[in-house]
Amino acid sequence: DVKVTQSSRYLVKRTGEKVFLECVQDMDHENMFWYRQDPGLGLRLIYFSYDVKMKEKGDIPEGYSVSREKKERFSLILESASTNQTSMYLCASNQGGSGNEKLLFGSGTQLSVL
Amino acid sequence: DQQVKQNSPSLSVQEGRISILNCDYTNSMFDYFLWYKKYPAEGPTFLISISSIKDKNEDGRFTVFLNKSAKHLSLHIVPSQPGDSAVYFCASTNFGNEKLTFGTGTRLTIIP
């Protein structure tokens, strides 16, 4: 059963901490994405990667960075967590290319920054 | 700049009736549209999609309609069932673009 796996379902961190969110996909997909979901704002794209070591900013990259050292793994990093980064974080992947835009999502990580 | 809009944050429908969820977009380059369903504490799951060469696509109880001139799409669920209670997101892109742009979501509640 193909899937996207996020390492944590729930995380509680302190303001100023460095936070790592990990995501692994087993479908050999080219593209991986990080979104955050907030009530009334929908899903907003933070960063995405279309190849190993390649990344592009999404709509709300401020305060975040990413790392993709291996094709199957895409990490989201909060360099210094702040309370406004409390959110549901969703990782997704797709193969890319025409006809392959459909995203497969992980179960999400609910991050609380206190 | 919200390129994909879902103007109804919530919708309640009686079990067995039709649920209609709406979505508007502003980017005329979009030519591929998707609907996702999301339960609490889970990731969104793909429901149905439509390309701009069609105006309707059907899959079981789910039908998506596309009105290109109005830049509007809708998702019809009939008959509605309690398990359909979830948040529904529409998303848009153009073919070959790796990124999906999502709407703000509509919370659908099916009343038994």
Tab-separated table of C-alpha atoms in Angstrom:
chain	number	residue	atom	x	y	z
A	1	ASP	CA	0.000	0.000	0.000
A	2	VAL	CA	1.703	3.187	-1.189
A	3	LYS	CA	1.915	5.974	1.301
A	4	VAL	CA	3.412	9.164	2.612
A	5	THR	CA	4.550	8.875	6.213
A	6	GLN	CA	5.034	11.769	8.590
A	7	SER	CA	7.127	10.877	11.600
A	8	SER	CA	4.989	12.552	14.265
A	9	ARG	CA	1.230	12.976	14.628
A	10	TYR	CA	1.502	15.510	17.463
A	11	LEU	CA	4.354	17.726	18.584
A	12	VAL	CA	4.598	20.316	21.344
A	13	LYS	CA	7.558	22.689	21.240
A	14	ARG	CA	8.704	25.828	22.999
A	15	THR	CA	9.159	29.209	21.370
A	16	GLY	CA	12.672	29.525	19.967
A	17	GLU	CA	13.264	25.786	19.599
A	18	LYS	CA	14.516	24.324	16.327
A	19	VAL	CA	11.921	21.893	15.008
A	20	PHE	CA	12.299	19.149	12.419
A	21	LEU	CA	9.320	17.612	10.661
A	22	GLU	CA	10.142	14.506	8.675
A	23	CYS	CA	8.321	13.006	5.711
A	24	VAL	CA	9.013	9.837	3.741
A	25	GLN	CA	7.288	8.541	0.608
A	26	ASP	CA	7.615	5.063	-0.855
A	27	MET	CA	6.315	5.700	-4.388
A	28	ASP	CA	9.532	6.986	-5.953
A	29	HIS	CA	7.770	10.281	-6.630
A	30	GLU	CA	9.782	13.150	-8.064
A	31	ASN	CA	7.996	15.950	-6.242
A	32	MET	CA	7.410	16.517	-2.555
A	33	PHE	CA	5.550	19.328	-0.837
A	34	TRP	CA	4.965	20.857	2.579
A	35	TYR	CA	1.638	22.560	3.271
A	36	ARG	CA	0.137	23.981	6.412
A	37	GLN	CA	-3.558	23.984	7.151
A	38	ASP	CA	-5.178	26.686	9.260
A	39	PRO	CA	-8.895	27.282	9.871
A	40	GLY	CA	-10.326	29.687	7.341
A	41	LEU	CA	-7.108	29.764	5.328
A	42	GLY	CA	-7.165	26.351	3.697
A	43	LEU	CA	-3.955	24.625	2.634
A	44	ARG	CA	-1.041	26.924	1.931
A	45	LEU	CA	2.157	25.800	0.279
A	46	ILE	CA	5.328	26.392	2.267
A	47	TYR	CA	8.021	24.748	0.109
A	48	PHE	CA	8.296	22.071	-2.502
A	49	SER	CA	11.045	20.027	-4.077
A	50	TYR	CA	11.116	18.608	-7.595
A	51	ASP	CA	14.357	16.696	-7.241
A	52	VAL	CA	16.997	15.730	-4.715
A	53	LYS	CA	18.703	18.827	-3.298
A	54	MET	CA	16.330	21.052	-5.287
A	55	LYS	CA	13.757	23.254	-3.612
A	56	GLU	CA	11.445	26.117	-4.394
A	57	LYS	CA	9.587	28.511	-2.177
A	58	GLY	CA	5.859	28.245	-1.976
A	59	ASP	CA	3.442	30.944	-0.893
A	60	ILE	CA	4.508	31.239	2.766
A	61	PRO	CA	8.191	30.224	3.142
A	62	GLU	CA	9.130	32.782	5.807
A	63	GLY	CA	10.409	31.148	8.977
A	64	TYR	CA	10.892	27.755	7.323
A	65	SER	CA	13.577	25.876	5.471
A	66	VAL	CA	13.643	22.418	3.884
A	67	SER	CA	16.060	19.653	3.118
A	68	ARG	CA	15.904	16.871	0.536
A	69	GLU	CA	19.055	14.791	0.619
A	70	LYS	CA	17.364	11.611	-0.619
A	71	LYS	CA	14.527	11.217	-3.082
A	72	GLU	CA	12.174	9.602	-0.610
A	73	ARG	CA	12.683	12.026	2.273
A	74	PHE	CA	11.691	15.694	2.625
A	75	SER	CA	12.240	17.563	5.880
A	76	LEU	CA	10.694	20.810	7.023
A	77	ILE	CA	12.727	22.852	9.484
A	78	LEU	CA	11.522	25.632	11.741
A	79	GLU	CA	14.754	27.400	12.644
A	80	SER	CA	13.265	29.183	15.660
A	81	ALA	CA	9.710	28.179	16.365
A	82	SER	CA	7.156	30.881	17.064
A	83	THR	CA	3.579	30.701	18.307
A	84	ASN	CA	2.209	31.714	14.905
A	85	GLN	CA	3.663	28.490	13.514
A	86	THR	CA	1.197	26.454	15.541
A	87	SER	CA	-0.625	24.585	12.791
A	88	MET	CA	-1.355	21.295	11.060
A	89	TYR	CA	1.535	20.464	8.733
A	90	LEU	CA	0.889	18.237	5.763
A	91	CYS	CA	3.460	16.554	3.564
A	92	ALA	CA	2.505	15.395	0.077
A	93	SER	CA	4.081	13.960	-3.045
A	94	ASN	CA	3.312	13.424	-6.722
A	95	GLN	CA	5.083	12.077	-9.734
A	96	GLY	CA	4.727	15.336	-11.616
A	97	GLY	CA	4.292	15.923	-15.294
A	98	SER	CA	1.107	16.266	-17.266
A	99	GLY	CA	-1.580	14.003	-15.886
A	100	ASN	CA	0.290	13.316	-12.653
A	101	GLU	CA	-0.632	16.375	-10.649
A	102	LYS	CA	-2.692	14.467	-8.086
A	103	LEU	CA	-1.129	14.761	-4.631
A	104	LEU	CA	-0.902	11.977	-2.093
A	105	PHE	CA	-0.859	13.318	1.457
A	106	GLY	CA	0.515	12.074	4.723
A	107	SER	CA	-1.600	12.011	7.880
A	108	GLY	CA	-0.316	15.348	9.080
A	109	THR	CA	1.582	16.648	12.100
A	110	GLN	CA	-0.273	18.890	14.540
A	111	LEU	CA	2.387	21.217	15.915
A	112	SER	CA	1.777	23.363	18.964
A	113	VAL	CA	4.336	26.035	19.811
A	114	LEU	CA	4.009	27.328	23.367
B	1	ASP	CA	-4.431	36.965	-3.497
B	2	GLN	CA	-6.798	34.026	-3.161
B	3	GLN	CA	-6.881	32.394	-6.581
B	4	VAL	CA	-9.243	29.622	-5.468
B	5	LYS	CA	-12.193	30.522	-3.289
B	6	GLN	CA	-14.746	28.493	-1.407
B	7	ASN	CA	-17.192	31.068	-0.144
B	8	SER	CA	-19.179	28.764	2.120
B	9	PRO	CA	-17.169	27.819	5.215
B	10	SER	CA	-19.820	25.317	6.262
B	11	LEU	CA	-22.823	23.436	4.937
B	12	SER	CA	-25.365	21.163	6.640
B	13	VAL	CA	-27.412	18.668	4.638
B	14	GLN	CA	-29.964	16.053	5.593
B	15	GLU	CA	-28.897	12.448	5.057
B	16	GLY	CA	-30.124	11.166	1.707
B	17	ARG	CA	-30.346	14.626	0.146
B	18	ILE	CA	-27.951	16.213	-2.337
B	19	SER	CA	-24.898	18.129	-1.089
B	20	ILE	CA	-23.562	20.839	-3.401
B	21	LEU	CA	-20.185	22.382	-2.673
B	22	ASN	CA	-18.982	25.339	-4.704
B	23	CYS	CA	-15.618	26.694	-5.736
B	24	ASP	CA	-14.572	29.736	-7.779
B	25	TYR	CA	-11.201	30.466	-9.319
B	26	THR	CA	-9.665	33.570	-10.818
B	27	ASN	CA	-6.653	32.248	-12.725
B	28	SER	CA	-7.700	31.629	-16.326
B	29	MET	CA	-4.594	29.467	-16.820
B	30	PHE	CA	-5.990	26.774	-14.563
B	31	ASP	CA	-7.114	23.790	-16.600
B	32	TYR	CA	-7.202	20.935	-14.123
B	33	PHE	CA	-9.346	20.823	-11.009
B	34	LEU	CA	-9.520	18.444	-8.086
B	35	TRP	CA	-11.574	17.860	-4.966
B	36	TYR	CA	-10.104	16.523	-1.740
B	37	LYS	CA	-11.852	15.338	1.387
B	38	LYS	CA	-10.325	15.696	4.837
B	39	TYR	CA	-11.312	14.151	8.149
B	40	PRO	CA	-9.992	15.641	11.419
B	41	ALA	CA	-6.429	14.614	12.296
B	42	GLU	CA	-5.946	12.968	8.891
B	43	GLY	CA	-4.410	14.076	5.623
B	44	PRO	CA	-6.635	15.052	2.680
B	45	THR	CA	-7.606	12.257	0.324
B	46	PHE	CA	-8.275	12.672	-3.372
B	47	LEU	CA	-11.919	12.455	-4.359
B	48	ILE	CA	-12.465	13.392	-8.001
B	49	SER	CA	-10.958	15.577	-10.704
B	50	ILE	CA	-11.878	17.214	-13.990
B	51	SER	CA	-9.923	18.724	-16.836
B	52	SER	CA	-10.989	21.826	-18.704
B	53	ILE	CA	-11.879	19.872	-21.830
B	54	LYS	CA	-14.853	18.438	-19.964
B	55	ASP	CA	-17.769	20.042	-18.152
B	56	LYS	CA	-18.753	17.052	-16.056
B	57	ASN	CA	-17.104	14.058	-14.463
B	58	GLU	CA	-18.886	11.424	-12.452
B	59	ASP	CA	-17.665	8.768	-10.031
B	60	GLY	CA	-20.348	6.921	-8.126
B	61	ARG	CA	-22.161	9.321	-5.809
B	62	PHE	CA	-19.772	12.158	-6.685
B	63	THR	CA	-20.080	14.440	-9.710
B	64	VAL	CA	-17.979	17.491	-10.464
B	65	PHE	CA	-19.264	20.181	-12.816
B	66	LEU	CA	-17.064	22.791	-14.456
B	67	ASN	CA	-18.283	26.089	-15.888
B	68	LYS	CA	-15.235	27.618	-17.537
B	69	SER	CA	-16.873	30.844	-18.609
B	70	ALA	CA	-17.917	31.515	-15.011
B	71	LYS	CA	-14.669	30.104	-13.579
B	72	HIS	CA	-16.773	27.997	-11.289
B	73	LEU	CA	-16.848	24.365	-10.291
B	74	SER	CA	-19.111	22.421	-8.027
B	75	LEU	CA	-19.134	19.033	-6.351
B	76	HIS	CA	-22.420	17.176	-6.044
B	77	ILE	CA	-22.818	14.305	-3.613
B	78	VAL	CA	-25.986	12.297	-3.921
B	79	PRO	CA	-27.289	10.727	-1.829
B	80	SER	CA	-25.401	12.250	1.107
B	81	GLN	CA	-24.310	9.851	3.823
B	82	PRO	CA	-23.064	10.436	7.399
B	83	GLY	CA	-19.557	9.351	6.376
B	84	ASP	CA	-19.461	12.293	3.976
B	85	SER	CA	-19.158	14.676	6.934
B	86	ALA	CA	-15.700	16.195	6.444
B	87	VAL	CA	-13.932	19.284	5.159
B	88	TYR	CA	-13.810	19.491	1.355
B	89	PHE	CA	-11.098	21.378	-0.484
B	90	CYS	CA	-11.091	22.243	-4.143
B	91	ALA	CA	-7.730	22.653	-5.845
B	92	SER	CA	-6.590	23.906	-9.216
B	93	THR	CA	-3.541	23.866	-11.420
B	94	ASN	CA	-2.564	23.857	-15.060
B	95	PHE	CA	-1.297	20.754	-16.772
B	96	GLY	CA	2.382	20.204	-16.172
B	97	ASN	CA	2.497	22.579	-13.205
B	98	GLU	CA	3.743	20.710	-10.165
B	99	LYS	CA	1.857	22.831	-7.634
B	100	LEU	CA	-1.795	22.727	-6.623
B	101	THR	CA	-3.518	25.845	-5.339
B	102	PHE	CA	-6.135	25.025	-2.719
B	103	GLY	CA	-9.288	26.776	-1.608
B	104	THR	CA	-10.119	27.551	1.997
B	105	GLY	CA	-12.363	24.527	2.468
B	106	THR	CA	-16.019	23.853	3.235
B	107	ARG	CA	-17.031	21.838	6.287
B	108	LEU	CA	-19.889	19.540	5.303
B	109	THR	CA	-22.089	18.093	8.034
B	110	ILE	CA	-24.590	15.393	7.159
B	111	ILE	CA	-27.503	15.330	9.561
B	112	PRO	CA	-28.908	11.827	10.208
